Coordinates of C-alpha atoms in Angstrom, one line a residue:
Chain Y
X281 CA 39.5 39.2 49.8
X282 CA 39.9 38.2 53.4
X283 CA 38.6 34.3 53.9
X284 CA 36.6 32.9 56.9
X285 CA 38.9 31.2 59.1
X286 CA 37.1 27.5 59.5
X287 CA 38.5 24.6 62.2
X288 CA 41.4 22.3 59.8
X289 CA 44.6 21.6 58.8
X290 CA 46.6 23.7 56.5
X291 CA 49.7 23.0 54.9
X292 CA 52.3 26.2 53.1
X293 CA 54.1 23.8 50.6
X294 CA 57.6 23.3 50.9
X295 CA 59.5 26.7 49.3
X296 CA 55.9 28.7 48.8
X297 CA 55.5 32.3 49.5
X298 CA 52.5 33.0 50.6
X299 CA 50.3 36.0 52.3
X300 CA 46.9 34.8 53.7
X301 CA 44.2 36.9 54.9
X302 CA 41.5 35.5 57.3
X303 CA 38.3 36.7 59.5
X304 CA 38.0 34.7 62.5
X305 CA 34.0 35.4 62.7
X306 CA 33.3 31.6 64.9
X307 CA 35.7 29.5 67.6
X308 CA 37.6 27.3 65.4
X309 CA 40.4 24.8 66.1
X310 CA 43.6 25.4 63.3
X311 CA 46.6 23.5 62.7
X312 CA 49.4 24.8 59.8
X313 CA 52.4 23.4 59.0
X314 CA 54.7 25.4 57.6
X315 CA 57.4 23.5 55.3
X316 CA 60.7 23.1 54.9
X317 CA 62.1 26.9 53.2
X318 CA 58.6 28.4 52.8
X319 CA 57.9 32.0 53.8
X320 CA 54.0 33.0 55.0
X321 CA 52.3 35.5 56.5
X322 CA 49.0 35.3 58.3
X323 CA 46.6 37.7 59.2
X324 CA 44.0 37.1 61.4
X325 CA 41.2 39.3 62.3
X326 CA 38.5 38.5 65.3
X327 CA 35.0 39.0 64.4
X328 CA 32.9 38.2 67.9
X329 CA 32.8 36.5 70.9
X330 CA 34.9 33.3 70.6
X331 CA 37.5 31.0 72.1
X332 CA 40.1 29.7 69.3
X333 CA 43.5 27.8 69.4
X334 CA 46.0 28.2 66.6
X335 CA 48.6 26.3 66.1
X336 CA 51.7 26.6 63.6
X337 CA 54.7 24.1 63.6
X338 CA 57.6 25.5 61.3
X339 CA 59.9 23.6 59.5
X340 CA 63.2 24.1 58.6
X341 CA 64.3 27.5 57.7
X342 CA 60.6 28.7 57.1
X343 CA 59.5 31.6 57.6
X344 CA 56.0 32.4 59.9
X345 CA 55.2 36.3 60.3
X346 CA 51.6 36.0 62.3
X347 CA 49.6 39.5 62.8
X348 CA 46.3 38.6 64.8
X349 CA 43.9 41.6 65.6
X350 CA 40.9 41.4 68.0
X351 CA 39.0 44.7 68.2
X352 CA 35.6 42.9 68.0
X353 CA 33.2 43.7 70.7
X354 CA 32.6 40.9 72.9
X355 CA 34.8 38.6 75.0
X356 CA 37.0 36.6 73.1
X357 CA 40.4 34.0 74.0
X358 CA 42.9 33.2 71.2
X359 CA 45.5 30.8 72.0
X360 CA 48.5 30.7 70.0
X361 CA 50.6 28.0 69.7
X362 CA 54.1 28.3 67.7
X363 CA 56.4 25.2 67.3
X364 CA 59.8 25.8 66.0
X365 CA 60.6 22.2 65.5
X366 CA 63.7 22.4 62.8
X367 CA 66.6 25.0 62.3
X368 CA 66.8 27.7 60.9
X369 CA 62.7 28.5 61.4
X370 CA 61.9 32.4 62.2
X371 CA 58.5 33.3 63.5
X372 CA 57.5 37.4 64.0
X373 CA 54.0 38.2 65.9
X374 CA 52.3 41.3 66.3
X375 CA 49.1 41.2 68.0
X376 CA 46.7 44.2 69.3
X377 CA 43.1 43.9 71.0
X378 CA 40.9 46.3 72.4
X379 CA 38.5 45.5 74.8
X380 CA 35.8 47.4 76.4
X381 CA 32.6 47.9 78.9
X382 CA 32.0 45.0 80.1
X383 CA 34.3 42.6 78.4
X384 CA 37.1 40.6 79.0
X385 CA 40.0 39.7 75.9
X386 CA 42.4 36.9 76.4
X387 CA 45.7 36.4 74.1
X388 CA 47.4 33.0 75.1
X389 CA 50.8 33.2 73.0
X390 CA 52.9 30.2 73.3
X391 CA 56.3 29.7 71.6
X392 CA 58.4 26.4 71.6
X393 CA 61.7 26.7 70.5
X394 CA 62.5 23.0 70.2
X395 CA 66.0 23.0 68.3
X396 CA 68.9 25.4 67.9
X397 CA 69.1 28.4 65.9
X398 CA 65.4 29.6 66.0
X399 CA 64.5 32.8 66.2
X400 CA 61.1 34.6 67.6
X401 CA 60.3 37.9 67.6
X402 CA 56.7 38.8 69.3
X403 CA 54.5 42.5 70.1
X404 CA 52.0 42.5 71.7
X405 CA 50.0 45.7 71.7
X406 CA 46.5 45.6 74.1
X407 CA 44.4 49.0 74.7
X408 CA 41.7 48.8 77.7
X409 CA 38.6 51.0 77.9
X410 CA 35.8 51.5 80.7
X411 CA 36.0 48.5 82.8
X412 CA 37.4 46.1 80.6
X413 CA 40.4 43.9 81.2
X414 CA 42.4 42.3 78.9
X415 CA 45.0 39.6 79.5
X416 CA 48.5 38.7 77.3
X417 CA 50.4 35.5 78.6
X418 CA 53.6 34.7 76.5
X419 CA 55.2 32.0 77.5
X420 CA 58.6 31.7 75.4
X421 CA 60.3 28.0 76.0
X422 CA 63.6 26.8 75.1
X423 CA 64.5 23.5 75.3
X424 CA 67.9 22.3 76.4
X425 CA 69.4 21.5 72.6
X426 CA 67.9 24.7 71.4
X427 CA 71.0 26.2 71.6
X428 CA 71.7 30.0 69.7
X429 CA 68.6 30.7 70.4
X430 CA 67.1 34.5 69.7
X431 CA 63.6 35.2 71.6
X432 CA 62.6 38.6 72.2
X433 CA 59.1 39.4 73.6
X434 CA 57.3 42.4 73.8
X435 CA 54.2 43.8 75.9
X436 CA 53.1 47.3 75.3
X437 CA 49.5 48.6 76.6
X438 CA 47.4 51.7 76.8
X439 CA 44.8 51.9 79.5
X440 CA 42.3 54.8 78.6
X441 CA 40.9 55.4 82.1
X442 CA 41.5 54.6 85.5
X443 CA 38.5 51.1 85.8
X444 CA 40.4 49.3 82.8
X445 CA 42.5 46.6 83.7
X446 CA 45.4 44.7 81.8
X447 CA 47.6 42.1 83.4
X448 CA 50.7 41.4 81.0
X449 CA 51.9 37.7 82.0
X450 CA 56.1 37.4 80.1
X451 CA 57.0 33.8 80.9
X452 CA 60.3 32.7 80.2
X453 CA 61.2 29.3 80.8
X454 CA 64.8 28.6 79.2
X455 CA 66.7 25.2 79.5
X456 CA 69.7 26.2 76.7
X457 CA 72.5 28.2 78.2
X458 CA 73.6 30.1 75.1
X459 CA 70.7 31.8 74.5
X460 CA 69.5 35.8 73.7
X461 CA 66.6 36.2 75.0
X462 CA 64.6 39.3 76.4
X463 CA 61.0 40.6 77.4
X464 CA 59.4 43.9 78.3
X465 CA 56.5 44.7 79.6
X466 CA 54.6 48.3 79.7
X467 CA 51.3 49.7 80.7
X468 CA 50.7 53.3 80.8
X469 CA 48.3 56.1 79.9
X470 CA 47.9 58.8 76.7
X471 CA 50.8 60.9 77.6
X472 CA 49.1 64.7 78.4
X473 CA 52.2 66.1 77.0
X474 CA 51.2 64.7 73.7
X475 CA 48.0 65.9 74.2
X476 CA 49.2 69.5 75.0
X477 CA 51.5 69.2 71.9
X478 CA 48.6 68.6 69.4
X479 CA 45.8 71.0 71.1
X480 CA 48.4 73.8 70.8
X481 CA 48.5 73.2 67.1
X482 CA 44.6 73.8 66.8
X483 CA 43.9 69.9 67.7
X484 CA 41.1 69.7 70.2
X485 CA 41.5 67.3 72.9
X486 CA 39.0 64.2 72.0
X487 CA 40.1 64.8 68.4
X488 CA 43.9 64.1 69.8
X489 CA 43.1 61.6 72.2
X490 CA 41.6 59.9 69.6
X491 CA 44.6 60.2 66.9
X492 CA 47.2 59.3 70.0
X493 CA 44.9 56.0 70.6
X494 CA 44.7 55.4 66.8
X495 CA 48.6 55.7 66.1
X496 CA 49.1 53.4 69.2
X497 CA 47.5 50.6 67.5
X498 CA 48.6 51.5 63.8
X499 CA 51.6 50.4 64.6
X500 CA 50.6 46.8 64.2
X501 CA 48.5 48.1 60.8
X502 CA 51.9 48.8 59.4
X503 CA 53.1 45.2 59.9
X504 CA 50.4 44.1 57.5
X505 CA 51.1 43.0 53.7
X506 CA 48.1 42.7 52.4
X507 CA 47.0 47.0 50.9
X508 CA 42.9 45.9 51.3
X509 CA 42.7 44.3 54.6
X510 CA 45.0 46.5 56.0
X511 CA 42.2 48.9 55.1
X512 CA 39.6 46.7 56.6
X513 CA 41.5 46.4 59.7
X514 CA 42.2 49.8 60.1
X515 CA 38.2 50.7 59.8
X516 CA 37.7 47.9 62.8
X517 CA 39.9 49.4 64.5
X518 CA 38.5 53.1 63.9
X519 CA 35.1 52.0 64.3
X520 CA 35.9 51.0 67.4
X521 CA 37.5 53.3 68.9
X522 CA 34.7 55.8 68.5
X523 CA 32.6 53.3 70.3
X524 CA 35.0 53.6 73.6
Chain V
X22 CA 49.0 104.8 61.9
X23 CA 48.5 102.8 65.2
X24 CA 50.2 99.7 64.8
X25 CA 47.6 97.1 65.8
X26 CA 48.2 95.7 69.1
X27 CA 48.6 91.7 68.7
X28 CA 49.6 90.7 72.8
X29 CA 49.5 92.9 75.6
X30 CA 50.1 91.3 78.8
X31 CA 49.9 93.1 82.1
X32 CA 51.2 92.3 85.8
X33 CA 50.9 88.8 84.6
X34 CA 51.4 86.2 87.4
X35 CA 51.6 82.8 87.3
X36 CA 52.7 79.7 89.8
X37 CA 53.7 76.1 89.1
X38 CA 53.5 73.5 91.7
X39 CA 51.9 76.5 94.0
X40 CA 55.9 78.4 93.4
X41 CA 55.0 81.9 91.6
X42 CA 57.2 81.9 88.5
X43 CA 55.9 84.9 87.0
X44 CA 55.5 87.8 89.4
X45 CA 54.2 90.4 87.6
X46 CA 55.3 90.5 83.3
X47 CA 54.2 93.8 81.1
X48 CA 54.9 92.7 77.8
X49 CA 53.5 94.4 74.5
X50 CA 54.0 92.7 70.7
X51 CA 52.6 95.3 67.9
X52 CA 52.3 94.0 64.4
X53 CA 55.2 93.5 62.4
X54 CA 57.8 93.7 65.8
X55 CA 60.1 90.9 66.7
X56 CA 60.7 90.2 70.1
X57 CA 63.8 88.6 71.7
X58 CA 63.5 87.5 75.8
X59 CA 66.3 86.9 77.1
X60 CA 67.7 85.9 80.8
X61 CA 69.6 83.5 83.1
X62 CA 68.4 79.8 83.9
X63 CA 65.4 79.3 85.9
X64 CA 64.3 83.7 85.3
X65 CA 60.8 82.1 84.1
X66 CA 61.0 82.3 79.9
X67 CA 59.8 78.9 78.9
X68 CA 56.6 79.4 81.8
X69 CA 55.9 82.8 79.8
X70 CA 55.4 81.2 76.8
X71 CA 53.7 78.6 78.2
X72 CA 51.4 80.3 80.1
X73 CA 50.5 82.4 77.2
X74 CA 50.2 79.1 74.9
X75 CA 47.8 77.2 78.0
X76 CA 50.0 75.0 79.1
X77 CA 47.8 73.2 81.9
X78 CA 50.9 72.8 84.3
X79 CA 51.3 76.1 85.1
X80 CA 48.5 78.2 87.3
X81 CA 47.0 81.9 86.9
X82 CA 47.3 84.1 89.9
X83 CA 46.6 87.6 88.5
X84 CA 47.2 89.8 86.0
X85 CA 46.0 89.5 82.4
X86 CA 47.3 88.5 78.9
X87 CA 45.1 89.8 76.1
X88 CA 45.4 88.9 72.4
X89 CA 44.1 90.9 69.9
X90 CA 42.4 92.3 72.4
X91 CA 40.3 89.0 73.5
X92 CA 41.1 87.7 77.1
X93 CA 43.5 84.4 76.1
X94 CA 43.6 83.1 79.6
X95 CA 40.0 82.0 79.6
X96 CA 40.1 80.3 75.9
X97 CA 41.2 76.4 75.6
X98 CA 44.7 75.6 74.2
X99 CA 43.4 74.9 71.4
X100 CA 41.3 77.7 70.6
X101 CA 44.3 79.8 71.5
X102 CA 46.3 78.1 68.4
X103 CA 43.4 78.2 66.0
X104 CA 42.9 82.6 66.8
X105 CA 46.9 81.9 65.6
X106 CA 48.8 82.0 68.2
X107 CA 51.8 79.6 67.9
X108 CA 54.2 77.8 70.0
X109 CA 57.8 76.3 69.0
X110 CA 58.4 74.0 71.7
X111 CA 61.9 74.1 73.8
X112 CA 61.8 70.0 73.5
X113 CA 59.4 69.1 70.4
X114 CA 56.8 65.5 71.6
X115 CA 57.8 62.7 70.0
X116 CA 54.0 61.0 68.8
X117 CA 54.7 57.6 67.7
X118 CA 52.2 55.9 65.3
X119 CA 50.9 59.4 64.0
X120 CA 52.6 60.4 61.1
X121 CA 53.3 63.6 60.3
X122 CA 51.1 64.2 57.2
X123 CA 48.0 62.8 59.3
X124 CA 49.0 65.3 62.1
X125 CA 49.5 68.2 60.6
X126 CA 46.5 67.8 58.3
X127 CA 44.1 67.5 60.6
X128 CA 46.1 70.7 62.2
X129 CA 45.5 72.7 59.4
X130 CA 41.7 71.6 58.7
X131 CA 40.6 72.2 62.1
X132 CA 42.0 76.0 61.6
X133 CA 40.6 76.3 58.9
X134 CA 36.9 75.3 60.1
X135 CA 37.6 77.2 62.9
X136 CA 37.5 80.4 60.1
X137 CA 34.6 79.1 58.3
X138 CA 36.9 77.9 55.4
X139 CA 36.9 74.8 53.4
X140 CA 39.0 71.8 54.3
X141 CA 42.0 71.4 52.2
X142 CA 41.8 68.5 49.4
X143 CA 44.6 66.1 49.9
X144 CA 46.0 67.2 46.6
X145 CA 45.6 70.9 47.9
X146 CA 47.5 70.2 51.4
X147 CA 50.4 67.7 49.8
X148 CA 51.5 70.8 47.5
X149 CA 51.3 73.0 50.6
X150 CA 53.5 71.0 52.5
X151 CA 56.2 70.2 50.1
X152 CA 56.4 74.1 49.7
X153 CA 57.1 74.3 53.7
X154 CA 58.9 71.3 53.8
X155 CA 61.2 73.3 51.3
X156 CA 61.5 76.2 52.7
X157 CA 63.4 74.5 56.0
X158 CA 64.7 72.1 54.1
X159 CA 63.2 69.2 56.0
X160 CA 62.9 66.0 53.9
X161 CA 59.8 65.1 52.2
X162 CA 60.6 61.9 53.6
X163 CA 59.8 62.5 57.4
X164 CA 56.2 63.3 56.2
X165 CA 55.3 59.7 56.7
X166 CA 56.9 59.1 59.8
X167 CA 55.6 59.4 63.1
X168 CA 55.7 62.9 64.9
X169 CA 59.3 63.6 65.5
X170 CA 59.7 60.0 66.4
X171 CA 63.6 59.1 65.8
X172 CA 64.0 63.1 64.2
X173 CA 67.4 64.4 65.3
X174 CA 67.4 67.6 67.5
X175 CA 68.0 69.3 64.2
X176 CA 65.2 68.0 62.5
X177 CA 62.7 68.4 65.7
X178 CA 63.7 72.1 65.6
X179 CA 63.3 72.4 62.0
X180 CA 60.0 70.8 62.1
X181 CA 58.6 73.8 64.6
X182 CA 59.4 75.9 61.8
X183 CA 57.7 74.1 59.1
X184 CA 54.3 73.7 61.3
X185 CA 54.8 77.2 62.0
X186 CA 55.0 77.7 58.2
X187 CA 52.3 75.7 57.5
X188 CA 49.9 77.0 60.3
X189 CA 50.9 80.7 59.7
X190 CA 50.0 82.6 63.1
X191 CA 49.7 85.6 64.2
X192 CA 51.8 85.9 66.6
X193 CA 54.8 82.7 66.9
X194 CA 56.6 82.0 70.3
X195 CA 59.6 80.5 69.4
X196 CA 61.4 78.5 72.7
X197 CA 64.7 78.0 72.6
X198 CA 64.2 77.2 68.6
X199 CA 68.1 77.9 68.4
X200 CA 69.6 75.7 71.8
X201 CA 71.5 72.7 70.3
X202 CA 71.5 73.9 66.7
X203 CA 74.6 73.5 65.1
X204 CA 75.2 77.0 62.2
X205 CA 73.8 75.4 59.2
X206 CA 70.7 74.2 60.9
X207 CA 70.3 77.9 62.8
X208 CA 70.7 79.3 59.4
X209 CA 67.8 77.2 58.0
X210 CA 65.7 78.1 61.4
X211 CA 66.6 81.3 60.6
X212 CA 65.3 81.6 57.3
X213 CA 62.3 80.2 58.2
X214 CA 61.4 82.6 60.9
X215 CA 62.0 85.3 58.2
X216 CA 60.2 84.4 55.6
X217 CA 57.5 84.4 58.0
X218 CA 58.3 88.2 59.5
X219 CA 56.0 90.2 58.3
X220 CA 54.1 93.7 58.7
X221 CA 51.2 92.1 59.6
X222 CA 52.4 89.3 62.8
X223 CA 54.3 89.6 66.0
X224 CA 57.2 86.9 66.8
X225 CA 58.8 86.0 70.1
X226 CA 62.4 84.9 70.1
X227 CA 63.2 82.7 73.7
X228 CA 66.5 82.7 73.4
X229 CA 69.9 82.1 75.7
X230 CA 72.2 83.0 72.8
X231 CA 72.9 86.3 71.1
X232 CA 73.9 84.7 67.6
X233 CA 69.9 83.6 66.5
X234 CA 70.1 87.5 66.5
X235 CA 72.6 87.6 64.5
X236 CA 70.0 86.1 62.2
X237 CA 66.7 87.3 62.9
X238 CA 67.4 90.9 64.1
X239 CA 64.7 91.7 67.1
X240 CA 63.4 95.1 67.3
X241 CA 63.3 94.4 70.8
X242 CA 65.6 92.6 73.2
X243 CA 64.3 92.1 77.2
X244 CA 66.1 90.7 80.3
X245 CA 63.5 88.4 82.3
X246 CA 65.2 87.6 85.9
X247 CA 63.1 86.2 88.5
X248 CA 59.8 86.6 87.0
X249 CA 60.0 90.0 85.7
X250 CA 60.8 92.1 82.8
X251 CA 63.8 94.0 84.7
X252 CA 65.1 96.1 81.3
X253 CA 64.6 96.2 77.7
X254 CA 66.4 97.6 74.9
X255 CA 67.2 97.3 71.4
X256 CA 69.6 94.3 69.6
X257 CA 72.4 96.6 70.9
X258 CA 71.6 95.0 74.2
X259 CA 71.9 91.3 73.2
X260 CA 75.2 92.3 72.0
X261 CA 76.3 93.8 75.4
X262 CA 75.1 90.7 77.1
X263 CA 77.0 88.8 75.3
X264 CA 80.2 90.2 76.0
X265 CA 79.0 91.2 79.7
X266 CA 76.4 88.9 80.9
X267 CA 73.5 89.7 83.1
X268 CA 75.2 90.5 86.0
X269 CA 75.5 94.5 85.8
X270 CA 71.7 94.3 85.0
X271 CA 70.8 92.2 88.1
X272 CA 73.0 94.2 90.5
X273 CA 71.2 97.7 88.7
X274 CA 67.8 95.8 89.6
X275 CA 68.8 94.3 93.1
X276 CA 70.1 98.0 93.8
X277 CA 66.7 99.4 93.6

């Protein structure tokens, strides 16, 4: 079962695989340190209206793979903070929110790549409805001795009418010259041609609209390794869909 | 007996972008015929088919295109595909993040509401779809990944066939199903359509190339050029334009 995410400092042991499954239901203030060798994956899931900061420092050759979902109605800020402050550390994010009438979603994703040979991998999915706006800054840093570097961001965003509003913020500030690093940034609409495709097997439109909107964000479902909350996410994420 | 009259299509017209593709198609599909159109580049197939399938691209001038005897221009796309009528798109969507199984699922179930019928269980459709996965050899596998999302062209093509198979209309347009299909994969296409041929559907073969005919043998082969049915014959005509080309038949038609 998924546990409430409280304010604290966490600790994955040195060499420990772990999979941890959280709500986010209050604003909280979190701090993990992820050891020497240890693999974890995290899975955070927004419950309301709430401004958080997260914060993960990885150790050498550990292992951080962060999914964080925010469907919740309400207007909510989560800022991310990754440190990769020894060799050898990987970190892999995938984030989606949805945000609707009236409200307003912030995802603040910053990632420090202190040393050499780090790697960072981030997606960042966000899907806008009526007049809502939602907002992804990623700021990917690489110091001057973080050398071999591999950073690769992601932005990728479905606005379902013409009031919504997303503003994709990529923000690369590199200092190492033998680096890989790359961002992308898209926003664009339910493609009618996928529409056409599934009306003209019997599909009506809503019903495909729906199922287009659905398979956008289950992309990010898929990332999830936990069978149960995968479940629970993917009924959050139903559930709110039919509301928009 | 009367053969029962699936499509019957009359002085259609139709424009795109306010250009008039179709100026004025008669086309008639009985049950049990096969139908091969034929033509050069740009004579207006693909806009026939989607025209008759709803594409929303394309306008109505005049004209009319009834199936089974109900007006098909004024019904949504997707009642169009429910009363069976089928499509096999020239270049198949890719739908990333809805898997195949999901898709076609909810494909078949809303068909089948739309008849009054039961859902299928999921035990019920699984077993349905392994048998038409089979029968174009398509991998089980691709079930549970997105809509044609990283299929090759083969596999896109073949998939047509097995939502054909698994949807089984009344009458199946078929779209350049063949163009880019190396022989073993037209053979499988092939077979598909076949096994699908019956007394009691109509089937329309879009097609550039005379050797899909090789395979599926038309009862009926027609020329489109520039928005019009200019000749129709039997497969000995595919064969002639094969080794002849359209030409002849355009200067016969410009002639007159």
């Amino acid at each position: 079962m998924a546990a409430e995410l409280k304010s604290g400092e966490m600790v994955v042991s040195q060499g420990d695989k772990v999979v941890r499954s959280y709500l986010m239901n209050e604003p909280c203030d979190v701090s993990v340190v992820v050891e020497q060798g240890a693999q974890c994956v995290y899975h955070i899931l927004c419950g309301g209206e709430l401004q958080s900061d997260v914060k993960f420092v990885l150790k050498k050759d550990s292992c951080l793979k962060l999914i964080l979902v925010d469907v919740a109605r309400g207007t909510s800020q989560v800022n991310v903070n990754i440190e990769l402050a020894d060799s050898g550390a990987r970190f892999e994010f995938n984030g989606l929110y949805i945000v609707g009438r009236g409200e307003r979603k912030d995802v603040v994703l910053d990632v420090k790549h202190l040393v050499a040979d780090c790697y960072s991998s981030e997606l960042m999915k966000g899907i806008a409805a009526e007049d809502g706006v939602g907002r992804f800054h990623g700021r990917i840093y690489v110091a001057q001795d973080a050398q071999r570097t591999e950073a690769y961001q992601q932005s990728r965003n479905l606005l379902l009418n013409n009031s919504a509003r997303i503003f994709t913020e990529p923000q690369l500030e590199i200092y190492a010259d033998d680096v890989k690093c790359s961002h992308g940034a898209v926003v664009g609409q339910i493609e009618d041609e996928a529409v056409y495709y599934m009306r003209q097997r019997g599909i009506d439109e809503k019903a495909a609209r729906n199922l287009l909107t659905e398979g956008f964000a289950s992309e990010i479902v898929w990332q999830i390794e936990d069978e149960q909350y995968a479940e629970q996410v993917h009924d959050a994420i139903e559930e709110r869909l039919s509301e928009i | 007996m009367q053969k029962e009259i699936i499509l019957n299509v009359e002085d259609l017209r139709a424009s795109v972008e306010g250009k008039e593709i179709l100026q004025g198609i008669n086309f008639k599909v009985a049950a049990g015929e096969v139908h091969a159109i034929m033509g050069p580049n740009g004579s207006g197939k693909s806009t026939f088919a989607s025209v008759l399938a709803g594409n929303p691209k394309y306008d109505h001038i005049s004209g009319k295109a009834e199936y089974m005897g109900k007006d098909i221009l004024d019904m949504s796309i997707e009642d169009r595909a429910r009363e069976g009528l089928f499509l096999g798109f020239q270049y198949p969507v890719e739908i990333p993040g809805v898997s195949m199984s999901n898709f076609m699922r909810l494909a078949v179930n809303e068909q089948r509401k739309y008849r009054g019928e039961e859902p299928l269980t999921a035990a019920q459709f699984l077993k349905l779809m392994r048998e038409r996965a089979a029968v174009v050899e398509l991998d089980a596998k691709l079930m549970n990944r997105a809509v044609n999302s990283g299929f090759s062209g083969g596999e896109k093509k073949r998939n047509e066939i097995f939502q054909m198979a698994m949807l089984q209309p009344k009458l199946a347009l078929l779209d350049e199903t063949d163009s880019g299909l190396d022989i073993d994969a037209l053979r499988i296409v092939a077979t598909g359509v076949n096994n699908l041929r019956s007394e009691e559907n109509g089937i329309v073969l879009i097609t550039h190339y005379q050797r899909l005919l090789d395979y599926i043998v038309p009862d009926y082969v027609h020329v489109l050029y520039k928005g019009r049915i200019i000749y129709s014959g039997d497969k000995e005509l595919s064969l002639k334009l094969e080794k002849e080309g359209y030409d002849w038949l355009i200067k016969e038609y410009e002639s007159k």
